[in-house]
Amino acid sequence: MTNLSVNINKIATLRNARGENVPDLLKVAADCEAFGADGITVHPRPDERHVRRDDVYRLRPLVKTEFNIEGYPSEEFLDLVLQVKPEQVTLVPDAPDALTSSAGWIVGDNLGFLTSIVDRLRESGIRSSIFVGTDVDNIVLAAKTGADRVELYTKPYADLYPEDPETAVAPFVEAAGAAFSVGLGVNAGHDLSLVNLAFFHRNIPRLSEVSIGHALICDALYLGLENTVRAYKECLR
């Protein structure tokens, strides 16, 4: 069974628009878990435009499933995650002002840096995942950092899926196979949706986790949060 981790950043963005506590981020996280989500994901950015540092501290004791924190591994970010100790940290190469994650690591150019970060996370008992594209050589290098998993950046799949699903998924099947062959677990995320998730999962059934936020929260506006979480879970059966 592939786990569904719900990224709740968009809930925080909506809350921050009014400067109050509506919607309540903590309640939404708890509700997602109650409705069947296997994990909660947050991506605290330096400008705190959605999830804030204090949200992360408040969420930690409340999340009963798996807590996944995404971010660029600056010293500030590492200080946060080493204090909070989530089950997983996903390392992304975003610039501080990035609108959203839009590319994976070029591991060869950052091998020493990523290895040192992975070592620090492991010493604290935190599972590490490195955000990457589908280049097989790059994924093989990711294993050399000592990371536990890679997360495949799936926007290229989502973009091509409506036109040619088989062609869209093929490089991800190859990338996942390469990761499994060198002992890495495989997560996936970015632009996965009710339209394309089931096909992706059928072709890569050994996925450990998908992390989904924007599409899931948009669907919840029409379907309701409970129905939406259950619909995404159904895509992973």
PDB file of C-alpha atoms in Angstrom:
ATOM      1  CA  MET A   1       0.000   0.000   0.000  1.00  0.00           C
ATOM      2  CA  THR A   2       1.354   3.404  -0.988  1.00  0.00           C
ATOM      3  CA  ASN A   3       0.923   6.031   1.706  1.00  0.00           C
ATOM      4  CA  LEU A   4      -0.877   9.314   1.065  1.00  0.00           C
ATOM      5  CA  SER A   5       0.725  12.320   2.758  1.00  0.00           C
ATOM      6  CA  VAL A   6      -1.409  15.452   2.552  1.00  0.00           C
ATOM      7  CA  ASN A   7       0.515  18.691   2.096  1.00  0.00           C
ATOM      8  CA  ILE A   8      -1.385  21.343   4.071  1.00  0.00           C
ATOM      9  CA  ASN A   9       0.557  24.408   2.887  1.00  0.00           C
ATOM     10  CA  LYS A  10      -2.423  25.724   0.926  1.00  0.00           C
ATOM     11  CA  ILE A  11      -4.539  25.662   4.079  1.00  0.00           C
ATOM     12  CA  ALA A  12      -1.951  27.878   5.753  1.00  0.00           C
ATOM     13  CA  THR A  13      -1.922  30.203   2.725  1.00  0.00           C
ATOM     14  CA  LEU A  14      -5.691  30.648   3.009  1.00  0.00           C
ATOM     15  CA  ARG A  15      -5.449  31.240   6.758  1.00  0.00           C
ATOM     16  CA  ASN A  16      -2.670  33.790   6.378  1.00  0.00           C
ATOM     17  CA  ALA A  17      -4.720  35.837   3.907  1.00  0.00           C
ATOM     18  CA  ARG A  18      -6.838  37.155   6.792  1.00  0.00           C
ATOM     19  CA  GLY A  19      -4.285  37.087   9.587  1.00  0.00           C
ATOM     20  CA  GLU A  20      -6.546  35.021  11.817  1.00  0.00           C
ATOM     21  CA  ASN A  21      -6.877  31.301  12.546  1.00  0.00           C
ATOM     22  CA  VAL A  22      -9.498  30.384   9.960  1.00  0.00           C
ATOM     23  CA  PRO A  23      -9.137  27.765   8.649  1.00  0.00           C
ATOM     24  CA  ASP A  24      -7.484  26.111  11.632  1.00  0.00           C
ATOM     25  CA  LEU A  25      -4.363  24.384  10.299  1.00  0.00           C
ATOM     26  CA  LEU A  26      -4.112  21.985  13.238  1.00  0.00           C
ATOM     27  CA  LYS A  27      -7.722  20.881  12.901  1.00  0.00           C
ATOM     28  CA  VAL A  28      -7.327  20.316   9.167  1.00  0.00           C
ATOM     29  CA  ALA A  29      -4.265  18.146   9.808  1.00  0.00           C
ATOM     30  CA  ALA A  30      -6.158  16.104  12.393  1.00  0.00           C
ATOM     31  CA  ASP A  31      -9.165  15.799  10.088  1.00  0.00           C
ATOM     32  CA  CYS A  32      -6.997  14.580   7.198  1.00  0.00           C
ATOM     33  CA  GLU A  33      -5.651  11.840   9.443  1.00  0.00           C
ATOM     34  CA  ALA A  34      -9.142  10.956  10.669  1.00  0.00           C
ATOM     35  CA  PHE A  35     -10.325  10.697   7.053  1.00  0.00           C
ATOM     36  CA  GLY A  36      -7.573   8.221   6.187  1.00  0.00           C
ATOM     37  CA  ALA A  37      -4.416  10.162   5.295  1.00  0.00           C
ATOM     38  CA  ASP A  38      -1.233   8.287   6.183  1.00  0.00           C
ATOM     39  CA  GLY A  39       0.831  11.392   6.775  1.00  0.00           C
ATOM     40  CA  ILE A  40       0.993  15.173   6.890  1.00  0.00           C
ATOM     41  CA  THR A  41       3.477  17.204   4.846  1.00  0.00           C
ATOM     42  CA  VAL A  42       4.514  20.823   5.353  1.00  0.00           C
ATOM     43  CA  HIS A  43       7.021  23.001   3.533  1.00  0.00           C
ATOM     44  CA  PRO A  44       7.980  25.946   5.749  1.00  0.00           C
ATOM     45  CA  ARG A  45       9.678  28.610   3.618  1.00  0.00           C
ATOM     46  CA  PRO A  46      11.925  31.385   4.941  1.00  0.00           C
ATOM     47  CA  ASP A  47       9.312  34.088   4.218  1.00  0.00           C
ATOM     48  CA  GLU A  48       6.629  32.096   6.099  1.00  0.00           C
ATOM     49  CA  ARG A  49       4.091  32.878   3.389  1.00  0.00           C
ATOM     50  CA  HIS A  50       2.194  29.691   4.209  1.00  0.00           C
ATOM     51  CA  VAL A  51       3.260  27.234   6.933  1.00  0.00           C
ATOM     52  CA  ARG A  52       5.213  29.046   9.643  1.00  0.00           C
ATOM     53  CA  ARG A  53       7.889  27.785  12.017  1.00  0.00           C
ATOM     54  CA  ASP A  54       5.497  27.988  14.963  1.00  0.00           C
ATOM     55  CA  ASP A  55       2.992  25.874  13.021  1.00  0.00           C
ATOM     56  CA  VAL A  56       5.607  23.149  12.705  1.00  0.00           C
ATOM     57  CA  TYR A  57       6.242  23.116  16.445  1.00  0.00           C
ATOM     58  CA  ARG A  58       2.513  23.008  17.187  1.00  0.00           C
ATOM     59  CA  LEU A  59       1.841  20.269  14.657  1.00  0.00           C
ATOM     60  CA  ARG A  60       4.542  17.910  15.912  1.00  0.00           C
ATOM     61  CA  PRO A  61       2.700  16.562  18.999  1.00  0.00           C
ATOM     62  CA  LEU A  62      -0.623  16.430  17.144  1.00  0.00           C
ATOM     63  CA  VAL A  63       0.376  14.455  14.050  1.00  0.00           C
ATOM     64  CA  LYS A  64      -0.279  10.791  14.830  1.00  0.00           C
ATOM     65  CA  THR A  65       0.659   9.399  11.408  1.00  0.00           C
ATOM     66  CA  GLU A  66       3.914  10.326   9.627  1.00  0.00           C
ATOM     67  CA  PHE A  67       5.158  13.898   9.676  1.00  0.00           C
ATOM     68  CA  ASN A  68       7.130  14.934   6.581  1.00  0.00           C
ATOM     69  CA  ILE A  69       8.874  18.302   6.458  1.00  0.00           C
ATOM     70  CA  GLU A  70      10.111  19.559   3.086  1.00  0.00           C
ATOM     71  CA  GLY A  71      12.616  22.308   2.534  1.00  0.00           C
ATOM     72  CA  TYR A  72      15.973  23.575   1.421  1.00  0.00           C
ATOM     73  CA  PRO A  73      18.525  22.416   4.017  1.00  0.00           C
ATOM     74  CA  SER A  74      19.726  25.790   5.266  1.00  0.00           C
ATOM     75  CA  GLU A  75      21.039  25.951   8.815  1.00  0.00           C
ATOM     76  CA  GLU A  76      17.764  27.550   9.898  1.00  0.00           C
ATOM     77  CA  PHE A  77      15.771  24.709   8.350  1.00  0.00           C
ATOM     78  CA  LEU A  78      18.041  22.062   9.869  1.00  0.00           C
ATOM     79  CA  ASP A  79      17.760  23.686  13.286  1.00  0.00           C
ATOM     80  CA  LEU A  80      13.974  23.394  12.984  1.00  0.00           C
ATOM     81  CA  VAL A  81      13.808  19.775  11.863  1.00  0.00           C
ATOM     82  CA  LEU A  82      16.455  18.558  14.295  1.00  0.00           C
ATOM     83  CA  GLN A  83      14.391  20.022  17.123  1.00  0.00           C
ATOM     84  CA  VAL A  84      11.036  18.758  15.837  1.00  0.00           C
ATOM     85  CA  LYS A  85      12.295  15.331  14.694  1.00  0.00           C
ATOM     86  CA  PRO A  86       9.673  14.426  12.068  1.00  0.00           C
ATOM     87  CA  GLU A  87       9.620  10.914  10.682  1.00  0.00           C
ATOM     88  CA  GLN A  88      10.921  12.198   7.342  1.00  0.00           C
ATOM     89  CA  VAL A  89      12.677  15.233   5.912  1.00  0.00           C
ATOM     90  CA  THR A  90      12.505  15.794   2.161  1.00  0.00           C
ATOM     91  CA  LEU A  91      15.421  17.847   0.863  1.00  0.00           C
ATOM     92  CA  VAL A  92      14.521  20.182  -2.013  1.00  0.00           C
ATOM     93  CA  PRO A  93      16.821  22.562  -3.920  1.00  0.00           C
ATOM     94  CA  ASP A  94      14.446  25.539  -3.864  1.00  0.00           C
ATOM     95  CA  ALA A  95      15.698  29.087  -3.763  1.00  0.00           C
ATOM     96  CA  PRO A  96      14.182  31.049  -0.834  1.00  0.00           C
ATOM     97  CA  ASP A  97      11.859  32.982  -3.162  1.00  0.00           C
ATOM     98  CA  ALA A  98      10.728  29.991  -5.257  1.00  0.00           C
ATOM     99  CA  LEU A  99       6.995  29.914  -5.936  1.00  0.00           C
ATOM    100  CA  THR A 100       6.991  26.119  -5.734  1.00  0.00           C
ATOM    101  CA  SER A 101       9.420  23.245  -6.195  1.00  0.00           C
ATOM    102  CA  SER A 102      10.257  23.137  -9.891  1.00  0.00           C
ATOM    103  CA  ALA A 103      13.305  20.869 -10.259  1.00  0.00           C
ATOM    104  CA  GLY A 104      15.222  18.178  -8.448  1.00  0.00           C
ATOM    105  CA  TRP A 105      18.780  18.179  -7.144  1.00  0.00           C
ATOM    106  CA  ILE A 106      21.735  17.745  -9.479  1.00  0.00           C
ATOM    107  CA  VAL A 107      23.272  15.350  -7.005  1.00  0.00           C
ATOM    108  CA  GLY A 108      26.750  15.233  -8.510  1.00  0.00           C
ATOM    109  CA  ASP A 109      27.156  18.981  -7.993  1.00  0.00           C
ATOM    110  CA  ASN A 110      25.992  18.733  -4.371  1.00  0.00           C
ATOM    111  CA  LEU A 111      27.170  15.281  -3.294  1.00  0.00           C
ATOM    112  CA  GLY A 112      29.274  16.334  -0.319  1.00  0.00           C
ATOM    113  CA  PHE A 113      26.694  18.842   0.874  1.00  0.00           C
ATOM    114  CA  LEU A 114      23.793  16.393   0.676  1.00  0.00           C
ATOM    115  CA  THR A 115      25.817  13.612   2.302  1.00  0.00           C
ATOM    116  CA  SER A 116      26.587  15.832   5.276  1.00  0.00           C
ATOM    117  CA  ILE A 117      22.905  16.738   5.658  1.00  0.00           C
ATOM    118  CA  VAL A 118      21.768  13.122   5.398  1.00  0.00           C
ATOM    119  CA  ASP A 119      24.329  12.148   8.049  1.00  0.00           C
ATOM    120  CA  ARG A 120      22.977  14.765  10.448  1.00  0.00           C
ATOM    121  CA  LEU A 121      19.404  13.617   9.893  1.00  0.00           C
ATOM    122  CA  ARG A 122      20.305   9.964  10.403  1.00  0.00           C
ATOM    123  CA  GLU A 123      22.077  10.767  13.671  1.00  0.00           C
ATOM    124  CA  SER A 124      18.767  12.189  14.895  1.00  0.00           C
ATOM    125  CA  GLY A 125      16.768   9.188  13.719  1.00  0.00           C
ATOM    126  CA  ILE A 126      15.118  11.040  10.837  1.00  0.00           C
ATOM    127  CA  ARG A 127      14.485   9.363   7.482  1.00  0.00           C
ATOM    128  CA  SER A 128      15.784  11.383   4.533  1.00  0.00           C
ATOM    129  CA  SER A 129      14.402  11.760   1.022  1.00  0.00           C
ATOM    130  CA  ILE A 130      16.086  13.666  -1.816  1.00  0.00           C
ATOM    131  CA  PHE A 131      13.929  15.437  -4.406  1.00  0.00           C
ATOM    132  CA  VAL A 132      15.101  14.419  -7.903  1.00  0.00           C
ATOM    133  CA  GLY A 133      14.100  14.154 -11.524  1.00  0.00           C
ATOM    134  CA  THR A 134      14.142  10.947 -13.533  1.00  0.00           C
ATOM    135  CA  ASP A 135      17.796  10.904 -14.643  1.00  0.00           C
ATOM    136  CA  VAL A 136      19.012   7.417 -13.707  1.00  0.00           C
ATOM    137  CA  ASP A 137      22.652   8.367 -13.135  1.00  0.00           C
ATOM    138  CA  ASN A 138      21.534  11.164 -10.835  1.00  0.00           C
ATOM    139  CA  ILE A 139      19.400   8.733  -8.829  1.00  0.00           C
ATOM    140  CA  VAL A 140      22.282   6.281  -8.487  1.00  0.00           C
ATOM    141  CA  LEU A 141      24.396   9.133  -7.112  1.00  0.00           C
ATOM    142  CA  ALA A 142      21.618   9.969  -4.641  1.00  0.00           C
ATOM    143  CA  ALA A 143      22.117   6.552  -3.088  1.00  0.00           C
ATOM    144  CA  LYS A 144      25.761   7.478  -2.407  1.00  0.00           C
ATOM    145  CA  THR A 145      24.613  10.222  -0.030  1.00  0.00           C
ATOM    146  CA  GLY A 146      23.208   7.566   2.282  1.00  0.00           C
ATOM    147  CA  ALA A 147      19.658   8.837   1.832  1.00  0.00           C
ATOM    148  CA  ASP A 148      16.788   6.466   2.522  1.00  0.00           C
ATOM    149  CA  ARG A 149      14.566   7.531  -0.357  1.00  0.00           C
ATOM    150  CA  VAL A 150      14.203   9.772  -3.364  1.00  0.00           C
ATOM    151  CA  GLU A 151      11.090  11.741  -4.211  1.00  0.00           C
ATOM    152  CA  LEU A 152      10.428  11.871  -7.944  1.00  0.00           C
ATOM    153  CA  TYR A 153       9.371  15.287  -9.256  1.00  0.00           C
ATOM    154  CA  THR A 154       6.217  14.399 -11.165  1.00  0.00           C
ATOM    155  CA  LYS A 155       5.176  17.627 -12.905  1.00  0.00           C
ATOM    156  CA  PRO A 156       6.576  16.401 -16.274  1.00  0.00           C
ATOM    157  CA  TYR A 157       4.399  13.304 -15.909  1.00  0.00           C
ATOM    158  CA  ALA A 158       1.319  15.366 -15.069  1.00  0.00           C
ATOM    159  CA  ASP A 159       1.912  17.734 -17.986  1.00  0.00           C
ATOM    160  CA  LEU A 160       2.199  14.953 -20.591  1.00  0.00           C
ATOM    161  CA  TYR A 161      -0.382  12.571 -19.104  1.00  0.00           C
ATOM    162  CA  PRO A 162      -3.479  13.988 -20.892  1.00  0.00           C
ATOM    163  CA  GLU A 163      -1.775  13.600 -24.272  1.00  0.00           C
ATOM    164  CA  ASP A 164       0.072  10.284 -23.850  1.00  0.00           C
ATOM    165  CA  PRO A 165      -0.083   8.483 -20.492  1.00  0.00           C
ATOM    166  CA  GLU A 166       2.255   5.655 -21.471  1.00  0.00           C
ATOM    167  CA  THR A 167       4.983   7.984 -22.668  1.00  0.00           C
ATOM    168  CA  ALA A 168       4.460  10.228 -19.661  1.00  0.00           C
ATOM    169  CA  VAL A 169       4.991   7.470 -17.101  1.00  0.00           C
ATOM    170  CA  ALA A 170       7.806   5.575 -18.851  1.00  0.00           C
ATOM    171  CA  PRO A 171      10.750   7.608 -17.506  1.00  0.00           C
ATOM    172  CA  PHE A 172       9.326   7.386 -13.998  1.00  0.00           C
ATOM    173  CA  VAL A 173       9.057   3.613 -14.205  1.00  0.00           C
ATOM    174  CA  GLU A 174      12.708   3.505 -15.260  1.00  0.00           C
ATOM    175  CA  ALA A 175      13.746   5.958 -12.554  1.00  0.00           C
ATOM    176  CA  ALA A 176      11.919   4.029  -9.848  1.00  0.00           C
ATOM    177  CA  GLY A 177      13.524   0.798 -11.023  1.00  0.00           C
ATOM    178  CA  ALA A 178      16.955   2.401 -10.814  1.00  0.00           C
ATOM    179  CA  ALA A 179      16.221   3.643  -7.298  1.00  0.00           C
ATOM    180  CA  PHE A 180      15.025   0.247  -6.119  1.00  0.00           C
ATOM    181  CA  SER A 181      18.111  -1.397  -7.612  1.00  0.00           C
ATOM    182  CA  VAL A 182      20.430   0.706  -5.436  1.00  0.00           C
ATOM    183  CA  GLY A 183      18.373   0.286  -2.271  1.00  0.00           C
ATOM    184  CA  LEU A 184      16.403   3.515  -2.288  1.00  0.00           C
ATOM    185  CA  GLY A 185      12.746   3.807  -1.459  1.00  0.00           C
ATOM    186  CA  VAL A 186      10.667   5.921  -3.827  1.00  0.00           C
ATOM    187  CA  ASN A 187       8.242   8.727  -3.044  1.00  0.00           C
ATOM    188  CA  ALA A 188       6.556  10.968  -5.588  1.00  0.00           C
ATOM    189  CA  GLY A 189       4.992  14.389  -5.649  1.00  0.00           C
ATOM    190  CA  HIS A 190       4.000  17.493  -7.610  1.00  0.00           C
ATOM    191  CA  ASP A 191       0.846  17.904  -9.699  1.00  0.00           C
ATOM    192  CA  LEU A 192      -0.418  14.403  -8.966  1.00  0.00           C
ATOM    193  CA  SER A 193      -4.202  14.480  -8.944  1.00  0.00           C
ATOM    194  CA  LEU A 194      -7.363  12.398  -9.115  1.00  0.00           C
ATOM    195  CA  VAL A 195      -6.957  12.501 -12.905  1.00  0.00           C
ATOM    196  CA  ASN A 196      -3.487  10.939 -13.101  1.00  0.00           C
ATOM    197  CA  LEU A 197      -2.639   9.317  -9.759  1.00  0.00           C
ATOM    198  CA  ALA A 198      -4.190   5.868 -10.228  1.00  0.00           C
ATOM    199  CA  PHE A 199      -2.378   5.296 -13.539  1.00  0.00           C
ATOM    200  CA  PHE A 200       0.928   6.404 -12.025  1.00  0.00           C
ATOM    201  CA  HIS A 201       0.463   4.049  -9.094  1.00  0.00           C
ATOM    202  CA  ARG A 202      -0.508   1.100 -11.260  1.00  0.00           C
ATOM    203  CA  ASN A 203       2.745   1.495 -13.174  1.00  0.00           C
ATOM    204  CA  ILE A 204       4.912   1.986 -10.053  1.00  0.00           C
ATOM    205  CA  PRO A 205       3.121  -0.089  -7.400  1.00  0.00           C
ATOM    206  CA  ARG A 206       6.134  -0.188  -5.059  1.00  0.00           C
ATOM    207  CA  LEU A 207       5.901   3.517  -4.308  1.00  0.00           C
ATOM    208  CA  SER A 208       6.311   4.208  -0.619  1.00  0.00           C
ATOM    209  CA  GLU A 209       4.483   7.537  -0.538  1.00  0.00           C
ATOM    210  CA  VAL A 210       2.880  10.274  -2.565  1.00  0.00           C
ATOM    211  CA  SER A 211       2.778  13.795  -1.185  1.00  0.00           C
ATOM    212  CA  ILE A 212      -0.090  15.852  -2.577  1.00  0.00           C
ATOM    213  CA  GLY A 213      -1.289  19.308  -1.639  1.00  0.00           C
ATOM    214  CA  HIS A 214      -2.477  21.774  -4.263  1.00  0.00           C
ATOM    215  CA  ALA A 215      -4.680  19.444  -6.304  1.00  0.00           C
ATOM    216  CA  LEU A 216      -6.101  17.729  -3.230  1.00  0.00           C
ATOM    217  CA  ILE A 217      -7.070  20.993  -1.536  1.00  0.00           C
ATOM    218  CA  CYS A 218      -8.607  22.275  -4.791  1.00  0.00           C
ATOM    219  CA  ASP A 219     -10.651  19.086  -5.107  1.00  0.00           C
ATOM    220  CA  ALA A 220     -11.798  19.482  -1.508  1.00  0.00           C
ATOM    221  CA  LEU A 221     -13.478  22.773  -2.409  1.00  0.00           C
ATOM    222  CA  TYR A 222     -15.942  20.786  -4.529  1.00  0.00           C
ATOM    223  CA  LEU A 223     -15.982  17.329  -2.952  1.00  0.00           C
ATOM    224  CA  GLY A 224     -15.346  18.139   0.692  1.00  0.00           C
ATOM    225  CA  LEU A 225     -12.161  17.200   2.525  1.00  0.00           C
ATOM    226  CA  GLU A 226     -13.331  13.786   3.748  1.00  0.00           C
ATOM    227  CA  ASN A 227     -14.537  12.623   0.340  1.00  0.00           C
ATOM    228  CA  THR A 228     -11.386  13.959  -1.285  1.00  0.00           C
ATOM    229  CA  VAL A 229      -8.942  12.205   1.023  1.00  0.00           C
ATOM    230  CA  ARG A 230     -10.852   8.961   0.535  1.00  0.00           C
ATOM    231  CA  ALA A 231     -10.863   9.414  -3.242  1.00  0.00           C
ATOM    232  CA  TYR A 232      -7.094   9.876  -3.320  1.00  0.00           C
ATOM    233  CA  LYS A 233      -6.651   6.838  -1.085  1.00  0.00           C
ATOM    234  CA  GLU A 234      -8.797   4.835  -3.485  1.00  0.00           C
ATOM    235  CA  CYS A 235      -6.392   5.731  -6.312  1.00  0.00           C
ATOM    236  CA  LEU A 236      -3.630   4.021  -4.332  1.00  0.00           C
ATOM    237  CA  ARG A 237      -5.406   0.721  -3.721  1.00  0.00           C
TER     238      ARG A 237
END
